[in-house]
Amino acid sequence: MGKNNESVTKKSWRELQAAKKAEQDSRIPTEWKLKKEDFPPEDTVDLRPLVTSSGILSPAELAITGEEYDATSLATAIAEGRFTALEIVTAFCKRAAVGHQLCNMLTEIMFADAIERAKELDSIFKSTGKVIGPLHGIPMTFKECFHFKGYDSTNGYMSRVFQPADHTSPLPELLQAAGAVIIAKTNVPQTMLVAENDNNVFGRSKNPVNSRLTSGGSSGGEGAGQAFRCSALGVGTDVGGSVRIPAACNGVYGYKPSFGIIPMIGYSYSGWTGSNTGIPAVTGPLGHSVRDLDLFTRVVRAAKPWSFDPAVIPNIMEFGSTAPRKPVVGVIHASGLTPHPPVRRAMREAVSKLSAAGFEIRDFNPPDFIGIRDVSEQLFTLDGLSYPKQEFAKSGEPVVPSVMKIGFWDIPAKSQEEAWQWNTKKGQIQKDMLDEWQRVGCDVVLAPAGPHTAVLPGDWTSDIYTVAWNVADYPAIIVPFTHADPVLDPTDVEFKPRHVADQKNQDMYDPELFKGAPVALQIVGPRLGDKQLLKDAELLDSVLNGTA
């Protein structure tokens, strides 16, 4: 690795960028590549129909990868012998290849290895008549920040290209042991502290639902990949909204667990190892149903991850039962920033549906979300972003615009005493949030996923509706609910801003530009109440989305 690193650093970042893109291209079979005439005009909004018109997938493969199946139903179909692992993995690899060529959401492409693994799984099933685990043959994608032996772990840093990992991170190993087949890693933003998905190594990912808008971040490649249905289940990480913002932007499901539920040990860091901001990052899934999020969590917890990751809490989800119930729902309509009209409508409609279904609704008044964000941005920049600045200096690569726009770059480093002071403020926020939860007496909280839907690339600069729950360390689930509609969501001509930032947020709204953008809801549970939250969210989703 050392000699390879020396040869890499002698090249310009532009040369490294071109070489990395060529490597990606070489990993897509020729017969899966789009022809020039297959690419749509630049102003094409919804890119998802192109998977059908390209002709690369057969009708059977389109059905396997389509909306008829989620990961849970695919796992059942494989176990019953209705599909082979090879059929399913090949179909998703082909769909991921098409999606990537249109949306640029993949980083390390592993199709060849995935297909070989699928053949091995089929051989085992044929000889034993049994699956090796609950995820047997399920194609999965992982956010770039996990190691896979033989593949780079760049995290979007040019200084790390062509330095393949010599091991695989424990979480993907665990899932592979349960039968999952990893087909690719997915794109992230430079620094991993941006609600966007752009870096100099791989470029910017597009939102497949509305290609003019952002795919979100930092798990934006996963969000885009799940929206295009490039895999049956994806894995991201979240420290300020990095699972939930992409899930909301792309109209898929996402789950940010409490800290200590899912292992993160041995993942690929984007900052200093051992750093402790007081707001821990967590790993969580993105997928096509709440039950898929639950499946992922049950598979991981069944492997007793506390036996290899000391940060994982044993038995917190294993003891006790989750009895059927109608949870009392606390509601946050707005905090800090007034949401755009489509988000406000979604909240009104959701509350109306839940009330009509007999759920008790109570107002929830959290600590001011902008105040929480003021604390989180200081904790995220304790080091003054010295790590990414160091990495950029190694390669000479520039800072991408979205990193500058989110506002962290020039925040100075803090002394140890200042770090303690900011963490004291964080502790008070946690106490205030707990007190409000107790005052309201709710079981879950329903809130917006953000102050808007997906916006123009680089414009999602306020994570206040998501980072609040990282600071409090409460689990949260994103449920897609509706879409922006210019007729139903006209510009609010009577809007009265609370402050300058509120007006700036509202000024971004363009009913025609945002037409069709997914509008998601966020369902939050109490700290470490993840097991019950997953059950509650499944029930609420069935009411909200009409599957009850």
Coordinates of C-alpha atoms in Angstrom, one line a residue:
M1 CA 0.0 0.0 0.0
G2 CA 2.9 2.4 0.8
K3 CA 4.4 2.2 -2.7
N4 CA 1.0 2.6 -4.3
N5 CA 0.3 5.6 -2.1
E6 CA 3.6 7.2 -3.3
S7 CA 2.7 6.8 -6.9
V8 CA -0.7 8.2 -6.3
T9 CA 0.5 11.3 -4.7
K10 CA 2.8 12.1 -7.6
K11 CA -0.2 12.5 -9.9
S12 CA -2.4 15.5 -10.0
W13 CA -5.9 15.3 -8.6
R14 CA -7.4 15.6 -12.1
E15 CA -5.3 12.6 -13.3
L16 CA -6.4 10.6 -10.2
Q17 CA -10.0 11.6 -10.9
A18 CA -9.9 10.4 -14.5
A19 CA -8.2 7.1 -13.5
K20 CA -10.8 6.4 -10.8
K21 CA -13.7 7.0 -13.2
A22 CA -12.0 4.7 -15.7
E23 CA -11.8 2.0 -13.1
Q24 CA -15.5 2.4 -12.3
D25 CA -16.4 2.2 -16.0
S26 CA -14.3 -1.0 -16.4
R27 CA -16.4 -2.7 -13.7
I28 CA -19.6 -2.3 -15.7
P29 CA -20.1 -5.1 -18.3
T30 CA -20.3 -3.7 -21.9
E31 CA -23.7 -5.2 -22.4
W32 CA -25.1 -3.3 -19.4
K33 CA -23.9 0.1 -20.7
L34 CA -26.3 2.6 -22.1
K35 CA -26.0 3.7 -25.7
K36 CA -25.6 7.3 -26.5
E37 CA -29.2 7.5 -27.7
D38 CA -30.4 5.9 -24.4
F39 CA -29.4 9.0 -22.4
P40 CA -32.3 11.4 -21.9
P41 CA -32.2 15.2 -22.6
E42 CA -30.6 17.2 -19.8
D43 CA -34.0 18.6 -18.7
T44 CA -35.5 15.2 -18.1
V45 CA -36.9 15.3 -14.5
D46 CA -37.8 11.7 -13.6
L47 CA -35.0 9.4 -14.5
R48 CA -36.5 6.1 -13.2
P49 CA -38.5 5.2 -16.3
L50 CA -35.2 5.0 -18.3
V51 CA -34.5 1.6 -16.7
T52 CA -37.4 0.1 -18.7
S53 CA -36.8 2.0 -22.0
S54 CA -33.1 1.0 -22.0
G55 CA -34.0 -2.6 -22.7
I56 CA -31.0 -3.8 -20.5
L57 CA -33.3 -5.6 -18.0
S58 CA -35.7 -8.3 -19.1
P59 CA -39.3 -8.1 -18.1
A60 CA -38.6 -10.7 -15.4
E61 CA -35.7 -8.6 -14.1
L62 CA -37.8 -5.4 -14.1
A63 CA -40.4 -7.3 -12.0
I64 CA -37.8 -8.6 -9.5
T65 CA -36.4 -5.1 -9.0
G66 CA -39.7 -3.3 -9.1
E67 CA -42.2 -2.1 -6.5
E68 CA -43.8 -5.5 -6.2
Y69 CA -41.0 -6.7 -3.9
D70 CA -39.2 -5.3 -0.9
A71 CA -36.2 -7.1 0.8
T72 CA -38.5 -9.0 3.1
S73 CA -40.6 -10.5 0.3
L74 CA -37.6 -11.2 -1.8
A75 CA -36.0 -13.2 1.1
T76 CA -39.2 -15.2 1.4
A77 CA -39.3 -15.9 -2.4
I78 CA -35.6 -17.1 -2.4
A79 CA -36.2 -19.4 0.7
E80 CA -39.3 -20.9 -1.1
G81 CA -37.2 -21.5 -4.2
R82 CA -39.2 -19.1 -6.5
F83 CA -36.1 -17.2 -7.4
T84 CA -32.4 -18.1 -7.3
A85 CA -29.9 -15.8 -5.7
L86 CA -28.2 -15.5 -9.1
E87 CA -31.5 -14.3 -10.7
I88 CA -32.0 -11.6 -8.1
V89 CA -28.4 -10.5 -7.8
T90 CA -28.0 -10.2 -11.5
A91 CA -31.2 -8.2 -11.9
F92 CA -30.2 -5.7 -9.2
C93 CA -26.6 -5.4 -10.6
K94 CA -28.0 -4.6 -14.0
R95 CA -30.5 -2.1 -12.5
A96 CA -27.7 -0.5 -10.5
A97 CA -25.5 -0.2 -13.6
V98 CA -28.3 1.7 -15.4
G99 CA -29.0 3.8 -12.4
H100 CA -25.4 4.7 -11.9
Q101 CA -24.9 5.8 -15.5
L102 CA -27.9 8.1 -15.2
C103 CA -27.4 9.3 -11.6
N104 CA -23.8 8.7 -10.6
M105 CA -24.6 7.1 -7.2
L106 CA -22.1 4.3 -7.0
T107 CA -18.4 4.4 -5.9
E108 CA -16.9 0.9 -5.7
I109 CA -18.6 -1.4 -8.1
M110 CA -18.6 -5.1 -7.0
F111 CA -20.8 -6.7 -9.6
A112 CA -18.4 -9.5 -10.6
D113 CA -17.8 -10.6 -7.0
A114 CA -21.5 -10.3 -6.2
I115 CA -22.5 -12.6 -9.1
E116 CA -19.9 -15.2 -8.0
R117 CA -21.2 -15.1 -4.5
A118 CA -24.7 -15.6 -5.7
K119 CA -23.6 -18.7 -7.6
E120 CA -22.1 -20.0 -4.4
L121 CA -25.3 -19.4 -2.4
D122 CA -27.3 -21.2 -5.1
S123 CA -25.0 -24.2 -4.9
I124 CA -25.5 -24.3 -1.1
F125 CA -29.3 -24.0 -1.4
K126 CA -29.3 -26.7 -4.1
S127 CA -27.3 -29.2 -2.0
T128 CA -28.9 -28.5 1.4
G129 CA -32.4 -27.2 0.5
K130 CA -31.8 -24.4 3.0
V131 CA -30.8 -20.8 3.0
I132 CA -27.7 -19.9 4.9
G133 CA -29.5 -17.0 6.7
P134 CA -32.4 -14.6 6.6
L135 CA -30.7 -12.4 4.0
H136 CA -29.7 -15.3 1.7
G137 CA -29.3 -13.8 -1.8
I138 CA -30.5 -10.3 -0.9
P139 CA -28.5 -7.6 -2.9
M140 CA -27.3 -4.8 -0.7
T141 CA -25.4 -1.6 -1.1
F142 CA -23.3 0.1 1.5
K143 CA -22.3 3.8 2.0
E144 CA -18.7 4.5 0.9
C145 CA -17.5 4.7 4.5
F146 CA -17.3 1.0 5.1
H147 CA -14.3 -1.2 4.2
F148 CA -14.4 -4.1 1.8
K149 CA -11.3 -6.1 1.2
G150 CA -9.8 -5.3 -2.2
Y151 CA -11.7 -2.1 -2.7
D152 CA -10.9 1.5 -2.0
S153 CA -12.3 3.4 1.0
T154 CA -11.8 6.9 -0.1
N155 CA -14.8 8.6 1.6
G156 CA -14.5 11.1 -1.3
Y157 CA -11.0 12.1 -0.4
M158 CA -8.6 12.2 -3.4
S159 CA -5.7 11.4 -1.1
R160 CA -7.1 7.9 -0.5
V161 CA -7.7 6.6 -4.0
F162 CA -6.1 3.4 -5.2
Q163 CA -5.3 2.2 -1.7
P164 CA -7.6 -0.9 -1.4
A165 CA -8.6 -2.1 2.0
D166 CA -7.0 -5.2 3.4
H167 CA -10.1 -6.2 5.4
T168 CA -13.9 -5.9 5.4
S169 CA -15.6 -4.0 8.2
P170 CA -17.4 -6.1 10.8
L171 CA -21.0 -4.9 10.0
P172 CA -20.9 -6.0 6.3
E173 CA -19.2 -9.2 7.3
L174 CA -22.1 -9.9 9.7
L175 CA -24.6 -9.3 7.0
Q176 CA -22.7 -11.4 4.5
A177 CA -22.7 -14.2 7.0
A178 CA -26.5 -13.9 7.0
G179 CA -26.6 -14.3 3.3
A180 CA -26.5 -10.7 2.0
V181 CA -24.7 -10.1 -1.3
I182 CA -23.0 -6.7 -1.5
I183 CA -23.1 -5.3 -5.0
A184 CA -21.6 -1.8 -4.6
K185 CA -20.7 1.1 -2.3
T186 CA -22.4 4.4 -2.8
N187 CA -21.5 8.0 -3.0
V188 CA -20.9 10.6 -0.3
P189 CA -20.1 14.3 0.0
Q190 CA -16.6 15.7 0.5
T191 CA -16.0 15.9 4.3
M192 CA -19.2 13.8 5.0
L193 CA -20.6 16.8 6.8
V194 CA -22.9 18.1 4.0
A195 CA -26.5 17.4 3.1
E196 CA -25.4 17.1 -0.5
N197 CA -23.6 14.4 -2.4
D198 CA -20.6 15.8 -4.3
N199 CA -16.8 15.2 -4.2
N200 CA -13.9 15.4 -6.6
V201 CA -13.3 11.7 -6.7
F202 CA -16.7 10.6 -8.0
G203 CA -18.6 13.8 -8.7
R204 CA -22.2 14.7 -7.8
S205 CA -25.1 12.2 -7.6
K206 CA -28.4 13.1 -9.1
N207 CA -31.9 12.6 -7.5
P208 CA -33.7 10.0 -9.7
V209 CA -37.1 11.3 -8.8
N210 CA -36.4 14.9 -9.7
S211 CA -33.0 15.2 -11.3
R212 CA -33.0 19.0 -10.9
L213 CA -32.9 18.6 -7.1
T214 CA -30.4 17.3 -4.6
S215 CA -30.2 13.7 -3.6
G216 CA -29.3 14.8 -0.1
G217 CA -26.4 13.7 2.1
S218 CA -24.3 12.4 3.5
S219 CA -25.8 9.0 2.5
G220 CA -27.0 10.6 -0.7
G221 CA -25.7 7.8 -2.9
E222 CA -27.8 5.3 -0.9
G223 CA -30.9 7.6 -1.0
A224 CA -30.6 7.9 -4.8
G225 CA -29.8 4.2 -5.2
Q226 CA -32.8 3.1 -3.2
A227 CA -35.1 5.4 -5.2
F228 CA -33.8 3.9 -8.4
R229 CA -34.1 0.5 -6.7
C230 CA -30.4 -0.4 -7.3
S231 CA -30.5 -2.8 -4.4
A232 CA -33.0 -4.4 -2.1
L233 CA -31.6 -2.8 1.0
G234 CA -28.9 -0.1 1.7
V235 CA -26.8 0.9 4.7
G236 CA -25.9 4.5 5.6
T237 CA -24.6 6.5 8.6
D238 CA -26.2 9.4 10.4
V239 CA -24.7 12.1 12.6
G240 CA -26.9 15.0 11.7
G241 CA -29.5 13.6 9.3
S242 CA -27.3 11.7 6.9
V243 CA -29.6 8.7 6.6
R244 CA -32.9 10.7 7.0
I245 CA -32.3 13.6 4.6
P246 CA -31.4 11.4 1.6
A247 CA -34.3 9.1 2.5
A248 CA -36.6 12.2 2.5
C249 CA -35.1 13.7 -0.7
N250 CA -35.5 10.5 -2.7
G251 CA -38.8 9.2 -1.2
V252 CA -37.6 6.0 0.5
Y253 CA -37.6 4.7 4.1
G254 CA -34.7 5.3 6.4
Y255 CA -33.9 4.6 10.1
K256 CA -31.5 6.4 12.4
P257 CA -31.1 4.2 15.5
S258 CA -30.2 5.3 19.0
F259 CA -26.5 5.1 19.7
G260 CA -25.5 1.5 20.8
I261 CA -28.0 -0.4 18.7
I262 CA -26.1 -1.1 15.5
P263 CA -22.3 -1.6 15.4
M264 CA -20.0 0.9 13.7
I265 CA -16.7 -0.4 14.9
G266 CA -14.1 -0.7 12.1
Y267 CA -15.8 1.6 9.6
S268 CA -13.8 4.0 7.4
Y269 CA -13.4 7.3 9.2
S270 CA -13.8 10.7 7.5
G271 CA -12.2 12.5 10.4
W272 CA -9.9 11.9 13.3
T273 CA -10.2 8.4 14.8
G274 CA -10.9 8.7 18.6
S275 CA -12.5 12.1 18.3
N276 CA -15.5 12.6 20.5
T277 CA -17.8 15.5 19.6
G278 CA -20.5 14.4 22.1
I279 CA -22.8 13.7 19.1
P280 CA -22.1 10.1 18.0
A281 CA -22.6 8.9 14.5
V282 CA -24.8 5.8 14.0
T283 CA -25.4 3.3 11.3
G284 CA -28.8 2.7 9.8
P285 CA -30.6 1.2 6.9
L286 CA -32.4 2.7 3.9
G287 CA -35.0 0.7 2.1
H288 CA -38.5 0.2 0.7
S289 CA -40.6 -0.5 3.8
V290 CA -40.6 -0.2 7.5
R291 CA -40.5 -4.0 7.8
D292 CA -37.2 -4.0 5.8
L293 CA -35.7 -1.6 8.4
D294 CA -36.9 -4.0 11.1
L295 CA -35.5 -7.0 9.2
F296 CA -32.1 -5.4 9.0
T297 CA -32.1 -4.5 12.7
R298 CA -33.3 -8.0 13.8
V299 CA -30.6 -9.7 11.7
V300 CA -27.9 -7.5 13.1
R301 CA -29.0 -7.8 16.7
A302 CA -29.4 -11.6 16.4
A303 CA -25.6 -11.8 15.7
K304 CA -24.9 -10.3 19.2
P305 CA -22.8 -7.4 17.9
W306 CA -21.9 -6.5 21.5
S307 CA -19.6 -9.5 21.4
F308 CA -17.3 -7.6 19.0
D309 CA -18.2 -3.9 19.4
P310 CA -18.0 -2.6 22.9
A311 CA -20.2 0.5 22.0
V312 CA -23.2 -1.8 21.3
I313 CA -25.6 -2.2 24.3
P314 CA -26.5 -5.9 24.9
N315 CA -30.1 -7.1 25.3
I316 CA -31.7 -3.6 24.9
M317 CA -33.9 -5.0 22.1
E318 CA -33.8 -8.6 23.1
F319 CA -35.7 -8.6 26.4
G320 CA -39.4 -7.8 26.6
S321 CA -42.1 -7.8 24.0
T322 CA -43.7 -5.1 21.9
A323 CA -47.4 -5.4 22.5
P324 CA -49.7 -4.1 19.8
R325 CA -50.9 -0.6 20.7
K326 CA -52.1 2.7 19.3
P327 CA -49.3 5.1 20.3
V328 CA -50.0 8.6 21.6
V329 CA -48.6 10.9 18.9
G330 CA -46.9 14.2 19.8
V331 CA -46.7 16.6 16.8
I332 CA -44.2 19.2 15.9
H333 CA -45.5 21.3 13.0
A334 CA -42.6 23.8 13.0
S335 CA -39.6 24.7 15.0
G336 CA -36.9 27.2 14.1
L337 CA -37.8 27.4 10.4
T338 CA -41.3 27.4 8.9
P339 CA -41.5 24.5 6.5
H340 CA -42.4 25.0 2.8
P341 CA -46.1 24.6 1.8
P342 CA -45.8 20.9 0.7
V343 CA -44.3 19.9 4.0
R344 CA -47.0 21.9 5.9
R345 CA -49.7 20.2 3.9
A346 CA -48.2 16.8 4.5
M347 CA -48.2 17.4 8.3
R348 CA -51.8 18.5 8.2
E349 CA -52.9 15.5 6.2
A350 CA -51.0 13.1 8.3
V351 CA -52.5 14.4 11.5
S352 CA -56.0 14.3 10.0
K353 CA -55.5 10.7 8.9
L354 CA -54.2 9.6 12.3
S355 CA -57.0 11.4 14.1
A356 CA -59.6 9.8 11.9
A357 CA -58.1 6.4 12.7
G358 CA -58.5 7.0 16.4
F359 CA -54.9 8.0 17.4
E360 CA -54.6 10.6 20.2
I361 CA -52.7 13.7 19.0
R362 CA -50.9 16.1 21.3
D363 CA -48.8 19.2 20.5
F364 CA -45.1 18.8 21.2
N365 CA -43.0 21.9 21.8
P366 CA -39.3 21.0 21.6
P367 CA -36.3 23.2 22.5
D368 CA -35.8 25.6 19.6
F369 CA -34.3 23.7 16.7
I370 CA -32.2 26.6 15.5
G371 CA -30.7 26.8 19.0
I372 CA -29.9 23.1 18.9
R373 CA -28.2 23.5 15.5
D374 CA -26.1 26.4 16.9
V375 CA -24.7 23.9 19.4
S376 CA -24.3 21.0 17.0
E377 CA -22.3 23.0 14.4
Q378 CA -19.8 23.9 17.1
L379 CA -19.5 20.3 18.3
F380 CA -19.1 19.1 14.7
T381 CA -16.2 21.5 14.2
L382 CA -14.2 21.0 17.4
D383 CA -11.1 20.5 15.3
G384 CA -11.8 23.3 12.9
L385 CA -12.1 20.6 10.2
S386 CA -8.4 20.0 10.5
Y387 CA -8.7 16.5 9.2
P388 CA -10.3 17.2 5.8
K389 CA -8.0 20.3 5.4
Q390 CA -5.0 18.0 5.9
E391 CA -6.3 15.5 3.3
F392 CA -7.0 18.2 0.7
A393 CA -3.5 19.5 1.2
K394 CA -2.0 16.0 0.4
S395 CA -3.7 15.8 -3.1
G396 CA -4.1 19.5 -3.9
E397 CA -7.8 19.0 -4.6
P398 CA -10.1 22.0 -4.1
V399 CA -13.1 22.3 -1.8
V400 CA -16.3 21.7 -3.6
P401 CA -18.9 24.5 -3.4
S402 CA -21.5 22.6 -1.3
V403 CA -18.9 22.2 1.5
M404 CA -18.3 26.0 1.6
K405 CA -22.1 26.7 1.4
I406 CA -23.1 24.7 4.5
G407 CA -21.0 27.0 6.6
F408 CA -18.7 24.7 8.7
W409 CA -15.5 25.4 6.8
D410 CA -14.4 28.6 8.5
I411 CA -15.7 27.9 12.0
P412 CA -12.6 27.9 14.3
A413 CA -11.3 25.0 16.4
K414 CA -12.3 24.9 20.0
S415 CA -10.1 24.5 23.1
Q416 CA -10.8 21.6 25.4
E417 CA -12.5 23.9 27.9
E418 CA -14.7 25.3 25.1
A419 CA -15.6 21.8 24.0
W420 CA -16.7 21.0 27.6
Q421 CA -18.9 24.2 27.6
W422 CA -20.6 23.2 24.3
N423 CA -21.2 19.7 25.6
T424 CA -22.7 21.2 28.7
K425 CA -25.2 23.0 26.5
K426 CA -25.9 19.8 24.6
G427 CA -26.7 18.1 28.0
Q428 CA -29.2 20.8 28.8
I429 CA -30.9 20.3 25.4
Q430 CA -31.2 16.6 26.2
K431 CA -32.7 17.4 29.5
D432 CA -35.2 19.9 28.0
M433 CA -36.2 17.4 25.3
L434 CA -36.8 14.7 27.9
D435 CA -38.8 17.0 30.1
E436 CA -41.1 18.0 27.2
W437 CA -41.5 14.3 26.3
Q438 CA -42.6 13.6 29.9
R439 CA -44.9 16.7 30.0
V440 CA -46.7 15.7 26.7
G441 CA -46.9 12.0 27.7
C442 CA -46.5 10.8 24.1
D443 CA -45.2 7.5 22.8
V444 CA -43.8 8.9 19.5
V445 CA -43.4 12.3 17.9
L446 CA -44.4 13.1 14.3
A447 CA -42.4 15.9 12.7
P448 CA -41.2 17.2 9.4
A449 CA -38.1 15.6 7.9
G450 CA -36.8 19.0 7.0
P451 CA -37.9 22.6 6.4
H452 CA -38.5 21.7 2.8
T453 CA -38.4 18.9 0.3
A454 CA -35.3 18.2 -1.8
V455 CA -34.1 21.6 -3.0
L456 CA -31.5 22.7 -5.6
P457 CA -28.1 21.0 -5.3
G458 CA -26.1 22.6 -2.4
D459 CA -29.2 24.4 -1.0
W460 CA -30.0 22.0 1.8
T461 CA -27.9 23.9 4.4
S462 CA -30.2 23.6 7.4
D463 CA -30.4 20.2 9.1
I464 CA -32.4 21.5 12.1
Y465 CA -35.2 19.0 11.8
T466 CA -32.9 16.0 11.8
V467 CA -29.8 17.0 13.9
A468 CA -32.1 17.7 16.9
W469 CA -32.6 14.0 17.3
N470 CA -28.9 13.2 17.0
V471 CA -28.2 15.7 19.8
A472 CA -31.0 14.2 21.9
D473 CA -29.9 10.6 20.8
Y474 CA -33.5 9.6 20.0
P475 CA -34.2 7.0 17.2
A476 CA -36.1 8.3 14.1
I477 CA -37.6 6.8 11.0
I478 CA -38.4 8.5 7.7
V479 CA -41.6 7.5 6.0
P480 CA -42.4 8.8 2.5
F481 CA -45.9 10.2 2.3
T482 CA -46.8 12.4 -0.6
H483 CA -45.3 14.6 -3.4
A484 CA -45.1 18.3 -3.9
D485 CA -48.0 19.6 -6.1
P486 CA -48.1 23.2 -7.4
V487 CA -51.9 23.1 -7.3
L488 CA -52.1 21.9 -3.7
D489 CA -49.0 23.8 -2.6
P490 CA -49.0 27.3 -4.0
T491 CA -46.6 29.9 -2.7
D492 CA -47.8 31.2 0.7
V493 CA -48.4 34.9 -0.2
E494 CA -49.5 35.6 3.4
F495 CA -46.3 34.2 4.9
K496 CA -44.8 36.2 7.8
P497 CA -41.2 35.3 8.6
R498 CA -40.1 34.8 12.2
H499 CA -36.6 36.1 11.3
V500 CA -34.2 36.5 8.4
A501 CA -33.4 32.8 8.1
D502 CA -37.1 32.0 8.0
Q503 CA -37.5 34.3 5.0
K504 CA -34.5 32.9 3.3
N505 CA -35.8 29.4 3.7
Q506 CA -39.2 30.3 2.3
D507 CA -37.6 32.2 -0.6
M508 CA -36.2 28.9 -1.9
Y509 CA -39.7 27.5 -2.6
D510 CA -40.6 27.3 -6.3
P511 CA -43.9 25.3 -6.8
E512 CA -43.0 24.4 -10.4
L513 CA -39.4 23.5 -9.8
F514 CA -40.2 21.3 -6.9
K515 CA -43.2 19.6 -8.6
G516 CA -43.2 15.8 -7.9
A517 CA -40.5 16.1 -5.1
P518 CA -41.1 13.5 -2.4
V519 CA -42.5 14.8 0.9
A520 CA -41.6 12.6 3.9
L521 CA -42.5 12.5 7.5
Q522 CA -40.3 11.8 10.5
I523 CA -41.4 9.5 13.3
V524 CA -39.3 9.7 16.5
G525 CA -39.2 7.5 19.5
P526 CA -37.6 7.8 23.0
R527 CA -34.0 7.1 23.5
L528 CA -33.2 3.4 23.2
G529 CA -36.9 2.7 22.4
D530 CA -35.9 1.4 19.0
K531 CA -37.7 -1.9 19.1
Q532 CA -41.1 -0.3 19.9
L533 CA -40.5 2.5 17.5
L534 CA -40.0 0.1 14.6
K535 CA -43.4 -1.5 15.4
D536 CA -45.1 1.8 16.0
A537 CA -43.8 3.2 12.7
E538 CA -45.0 0.2 10.8
L539 CA -48.5 0.7 12.2
L540 CA -48.5 4.5 11.5
D541 CA -47.2 3.9 8.0
S542 CA -50.0 1.5 7.3
V543 CA -52.5 4.2 8.2
L544 CA -50.7 7.1 6.5
N545 CA -50.0 5.2 3.3
G546 CA -53.2 3.2 3.1
T547 CA -52.0 -0.3 3.6
A548 CA -53.9 -0.9 6.9

